[in-house]
CSV table of C-alpha atoms in Angstrom, one decimal:
chain,number,residue,atom,x,y,z
A,153,ASP,CA,133.3,121.6,125.6
A,154,THR,CA,135.9,121.7,122.8
A,155,THR,CA,134.2,119.2,120.5
A,156,VAL,CA,133.1,119.7,117.0
A,157,LYS,CA,130.2,117.4,116.0
A,158,GLN,CA,129.5,116.1,112.6
A,159,ASN,CA,126.4,114.3,111.2
A,160,PRO,CA,126.0,111.8,109.8
A,161,ARG,CA,129.2,109.8,110.6
A,162,TYR,CA,128.7,107.7,107.4
A,163,LYS,CA,126.8,108.6,104.3
A,164,LEU,CA,125.9,106.6,101.2
A,165,ALA,CA,124.9,108.5,98.1
A,166,ARG,CA,124.0,107.7,94.5
A,167,VAL,CA,125.8,109.3,91.6
A,168,GLY,CA,123.9,112.4,90.6
A,169,LYS,CA,122.1,112.8,93.9
A,170,PRO,CA,122.6,115.7,96.3
A,171,VAL,CA,124.4,115.3,99.6
A,172,ASN,CA,124.2,117.5,102.7
A,173,LEU,CA,126.6,117.2,105.6
A,174,ILE,CA,126.2,119.0,108.9
A,175,CYS,CA,128.7,120.3,111.4
A,176,SER,CA,128.2,122.0,114.7
A,177,GLN,CA,130.3,123.5,117.5
A,178,THR,CA,129.3,125.3,120.7
A,179,MET,CA,132.6,127.1,121.3
A,180,ASN,CA,131.4,130.3,119.7
A,181,HIS,CA,134.1,130.1,117.2
A,182,ASP,CA,134.3,132.7,114.5
A,183,THR,CA,135.6,130.4,111.7
A,184,MET,CA,134.4,127.0,110.5
A,185,TYR,CA,136.2,125.0,107.8
A,186,TRP,CA,135.5,122.0,105.6
A,187,TYR,CA,138.2,119.7,104.4
A,188,GLN,CA,138.1,116.7,102.1
A,189,LYS,CA,140.5,113.8,102.9
A,190,LYS,CA,141.2,110.8,100.6
A,191,PRO,CA,143.3,107.8,101.5
A,192,ASN,CA,147.0,108.5,101.5
A,193,GLN,CA,146.5,112.1,100.9
A,194,ALA,CA,146.7,115.2,103.1
A,195,PRO,CA,143.4,117.0,104.0
A,196,LYS,CA,142.4,119.5,101.3
A,197,LEU,CA,140.7,122.7,102.3
A,198,LEU,CA,137.4,123.1,100.4
A,199,LEU,CA,136.0,126.3,102.0
A,200,PHE,CA,135.6,128.2,105.2
A,201,TYR,CA,133.3,130.7,106.8
A,202,TYR,CA,134.6,133.6,108.8
A,203,ASP,CA,131.6,134.8,110.6
A,204,LYS,CA,129.0,135.0,107.8
A,205,ILE,CA,131.6,135.4,105.0
A,206,LEU,CA,132.1,132.3,102.8
A,207,ASN,CA,135.5,131.8,101.3
A,208,ARG,CA,135.8,129.0,98.7
A,209,GLU,CA,139.1,127.6,97.3
A,210,ALA,CA,139.5,128.3,93.7
A,211,ASP,CA,139.8,124.7,92.5
A,212,THR,CA,136.7,123.6,94.3
A,213,PHE,CA,134.6,126.7,93.8
A,214,GLU,CA,131.9,125.2,91.7
A,215,LYS,CA,131.7,121.8,93.3
A,216,PHE,CA,130.7,122.6,96.8
A,217,GLN,CA,128.3,124.9,98.5
A,218,SER,CA,127.9,125.8,102.1
A,219,SER,CA,125.7,127.6,104.5
A,220,ARG,CA,126.1,128.9,108.0
A,221,PRO,CA,122.6,129.8,109.4
A,222,ASN,CA,124.1,130.7,112.8
A,223,ASN,CA,127.4,130.7,114.6
A,224,SER,CA,127.1,127.1,115.7
A,225,PHE,CA,126.1,125.3,112.5
A,226,CYS,CA,127.7,124.9,109.1
A,227,SER,CA,126.7,122.6,106.2
A,228,LEU,CA,128.5,121.3,103.2
A,229,TYR,CA,126.3,120.7,100.1
A,230,ILE,CA,127.1,118.7,97.0
A,231,GLY,CA,124.5,119.3,94.3
A,232,SER,CA,125.2,116.3,92.2
A,233,ALA,CA,127.5,113.7,93.7
A,234,GLY,CA,130.1,112.0,91.5
A,235,LEU,CA,132.3,108.9,92.3
A,236,GLU,CA,135.2,111.2,92.9
A,237,TYR,CA,133.4,112.8,95.8
A,238,SER,CA,133.9,109.6,97.9
A,239,ALA,CA,136.1,110.7,100.8
A,240,MET,CA,136.2,111.6,104.4
A,241,TYR,CA,134.8,115.1,105.0
A,242,LEU,CA,136.3,116.9,108.0
A,243,CYS,CA,134.8,119.9,109.7
A,244,ALA,CA,137.0,122.2,111.9
A,245,SER,CA,136.5,125.4,113.8
A,246,SER,CA,138.8,128.0,115.2
A,247,ARG,CA,138.3,130.9,117.6
A,248,GLN,CA,139.4,133.4,115.0
A,249,ALA,CA,140.5,133.4,111.4
A,250,ASN,CA,144.2,133.4,112.2
A,251,TYR,CA,146.7,132.7,115.0
A,252,ALA,CA,144.3,130.1,116.3
A,253,GLU,CA,144.2,126.4,116.8
A,254,GLN,CA,141.8,124.5,114.6
A,255,PHE,CA,139.6,121.9,116.3
A,256,PHE,CA,138.5,119.0,114.1
A,257,GLY,CA,135.3,117.0,114.2
A,258,PRO,CA,135.3,113.2,113.7
A,259,GLY,CA,134.4,113.4,110.1
A,260,THR,CA,131.7,112.1,107.8
A,261,ARG,CA,132.7,109.2,105.5
A,262,LEU,CA,130.9,109.7,102.2
A,263,THR,CA,130.7,106.8,99.8
A,264,VAL,CA,129.2,107.5,96.3
A,265,LEU,CA,127.9,104.6,94.3
B,961,GLY,CA,152.6,129.0,97.8
B,962,ASP,CA,153.7,127.9,101.2
B,963,GLN,CA,154.9,124.3,101.4
B,964,VAL,CA,155.3,121.8,104.1
B,965,GLU,CA,157.8,119.0,103.6
B,966,GLN,CA,157.2,116.1,106.1
B,967,SER,CA,159.7,113.3,106.7
B,968,PRO,CA,160.0,110.5,106.7
B,969,SER,CA,157.1,109.4,104.6
B,970,ALA,CA,157.1,106.0,106.3
B,971,LEU,CA,158.7,104.7,109.5
B,972,SER,CA,158.9,101.3,111.2
B,973,LEU,CA,159.8,101.2,114.9
B,974,HIS,CA,160.3,98.5,117.4
B,975,GLU,CA,158.4,98.7,120.6
B,976,GLY,CA,160.2,100.7,123.2
B,977,THR,CA,162.4,102.7,120.9
B,978,ASP,CA,162.4,106.4,120.3
B,979,SER,CA,162.2,108.4,117.0
B,980,ALA,CA,161.3,111.8,115.6
B,981,LEU,CA,159.2,113.1,112.8
B,982,ARG,CA,160.0,116.4,111.1
B,983,CYS,CA,158.3,119.1,109.1
B,984,ASN,CA,160.2,121.7,107.2
B,985,PHE,CA,158.5,124.8,105.9
B,986,THR,CA,159.5,126.7,102.8
B,987,THR,CA,158.6,130.0,104.5
B,988,THR,CA,158.1,131.4,108.0
B,989,MET,CA,155.0,130.0,109.7
B,990,ARG,CA,152.9,131.4,112.5
B,991,SER,CA,152.1,128.1,114.2
B,992,VAL,CA,152.0,124.4,113.7
B,993,GLN,CA,149.6,121.6,114.7
B,994,TRP,CA,150.3,117.9,114.8
B,995,PHE,CA,147.7,115.2,114.3
B,996,ARG,CA,147.3,111.5,114.3
B,997,GLN,CA,144.8,109.9,112.0
B,998,ASN,CA,142.9,107.1,113.6
B,999,SER,CA,141.7,103.9,112.0
B,1000,ARG,CA,138.4,105.5,111.1
B,1001,GLY,CA,140.2,108.4,109.3
B,1002,SER,CA,139.5,111.1,111.8
B,1003,LEU,CA,142.2,113.5,112.8
B,1004,ILE,CA,143.1,113.5,116.5
B,1005,SER,CA,144.9,116.7,117.5
B,1006,LEU,CA,148.2,116.1,119.4
B,1007,PHE,CA,149.7,119.5,119.7
B,1008,TYR,CA,149.2,123.2,118.8
B,1009,LEU,CA,152.3,125.3,119.0
B,1010,ALA,CA,152.9,129.0,118.3
B,1011,SER,CA,156.5,128.6,119.7
B,1012,GLY,CA,158.6,126.5,122.0
B,1013,THR,CA,157.9,123.0,123.0
B,1014,LYS,CA,155.0,121.0,124.5
B,1015,GLU,CA,155.0,117.5,126.0
B,1016,ASN,CA,152.2,115.0,126.6
B,1017,GLY,CA,153.1,111.7,127.9
B,1018,ARG,CA,155.5,110.0,125.5
B,1019,LEU,CA,155.0,112.6,122.9
B,1020,LYS,CA,156.9,115.9,122.7
B,1021,SER,CA,156.8,118.5,120.0
B,1022,ALA,CA,159.0,121.5,119.2
B,1023,PHE,CA,158.6,124.5,116.9
B,1024,ASP,CA,161.7,126.4,115.9
B,1025,SER,CA,161.0,129.8,117.6
B,1026,LYS,CA,163.8,131.7,116.0
B,1027,GLU,CA,163.2,131.3,112.2
B,1028,ARG,CA,159.9,129.4,112.5
B,1029,ARG,CA,160.9,127.1,109.6
B,1030,TYR,CA,160.6,123.6,111.1
B,1031,SER,CA,158.9,121.5,113.7
B,1032,THR,CA,159.5,118.1,115.2
B,1033,LEU,CA,157.4,115.4,116.9
B,1034,HIS,CA,159.4,113.1,119.2
B,1035,ILE,CA,158.0,109.7,120.2
B,1036,ARG,CA,159.5,108.1,123.2
B,1037,ASP,CA,159.2,104.4,124.1
B,1038,ALA,CA,157.0,103.6,121.1
B,1039,GLN,CA,154.0,101.4,121.7
B,1040,LEU,CA,151.9,99.4,119.3
B,1041,GLU,CA,149.0,101.8,119.7
B,1042,ASP,CA,151.2,104.7,118.3
B,1043,SER,CA,150.9,103.1,114.9
B,1044,GLY,CA,149.1,105.3,112.4
B,1045,THR,CA,149.5,108.2,110.1
B,1046,TYR,CA,150.8,111.5,111.5
B,1047,PHE,CA,150.3,114.9,109.9
B,1048,CYS,CA,151.8,118.2,110.6
B,1049,ALA,CA,150.0,121.4,109.5
B,1050,ALA,CA,151.3,124.9,109.6
B,1051,GLU,CA,149.6,128.2,109.6
B,1052,GLY,CA,151.1,130.5,107.0
B,1053,ILE,CA,151.6,134.2,107.4
B,1054,ALA,CA,149.0,135.6,105.1
B,1055,SER,CA,148.7,139.0,103.5
B,1056,SER,CA,145.0,139.1,104.2
B,1057,SER,CA,143.1,138.6,107.5
B,1058,PHE,CA,142.7,134.9,106.9
B,1059,SER,CA,145.4,132.2,107.2
B,1060,LYS,CA,145.1,128.6,106.3
B,1061,LEU,CA,146.6,125.4,107.5
B,1062,VAL,CA,149.1,123.9,105.0
B,1063,PHE,CA,149.4,120.1,105.6
B,1064,GLY,CA,152.4,117.9,105.2
B,1065,GLN,CA,151.9,114.6,103.2
B,1066,GLY,CA,151.9,112.5,106.4
B,1067,THR,CA,154.2,109.9,108.0
B,1068,SER,CA,152.9,106.4,108.1
B,1069,LEU,CA,154.3,104.9,111.4
B,1070,SER,CA,154.3,101.3,112.1
B,1071,VAL,CA,155.3,100.0,115.6
B,1072,VAL,CA,156.2,96.4,115.7
B,1073,PRO,CA,156.9,94.0,118.6
């Protein structure tokens, strides 16, 4: 099974409220990634976990949190959603942290009102 | 940092014709992946190449094995269902243990009767 699963597929949130998105994979992959994708833009890497080590991109460092309680699951947490967080959030995983194909989930479409 | 220049940014094809998309890299890359974005905004993986060429039906992709500075995606006998936005993403050669995918800006393909 080479699928990455994401829940929910659609999420509606109010400005100022927290948002928690879930990703899972059963491929025993070392690395899991979170991307943000807006219309007419390339996906933007937010952060990734290599095993239990979290790496956050410098320009999104304070906006997103994540946890990886075990190898299979990874969450993306927004403490206080703003309108600018409306986007598709894509989770991906890879067997190792380099020289490896990334497998993408179907994404969660977040709309902040 | 590493850059990926994808061309063309938009392309219109008649059904049954052939064409090619291209991604140029400003530096040597380890591997390249090609994706098609579906109507929902999810990324569908088409190819992963560390070198050489791969073919799947009417799609064929090549990664310059010598200098590793460009990749192409060929579409043969274009069909209406090929319409969508195509992204390439390349894995840079990082100084650390982690490498990241660098995405092109996408090619919006429209296949018309």
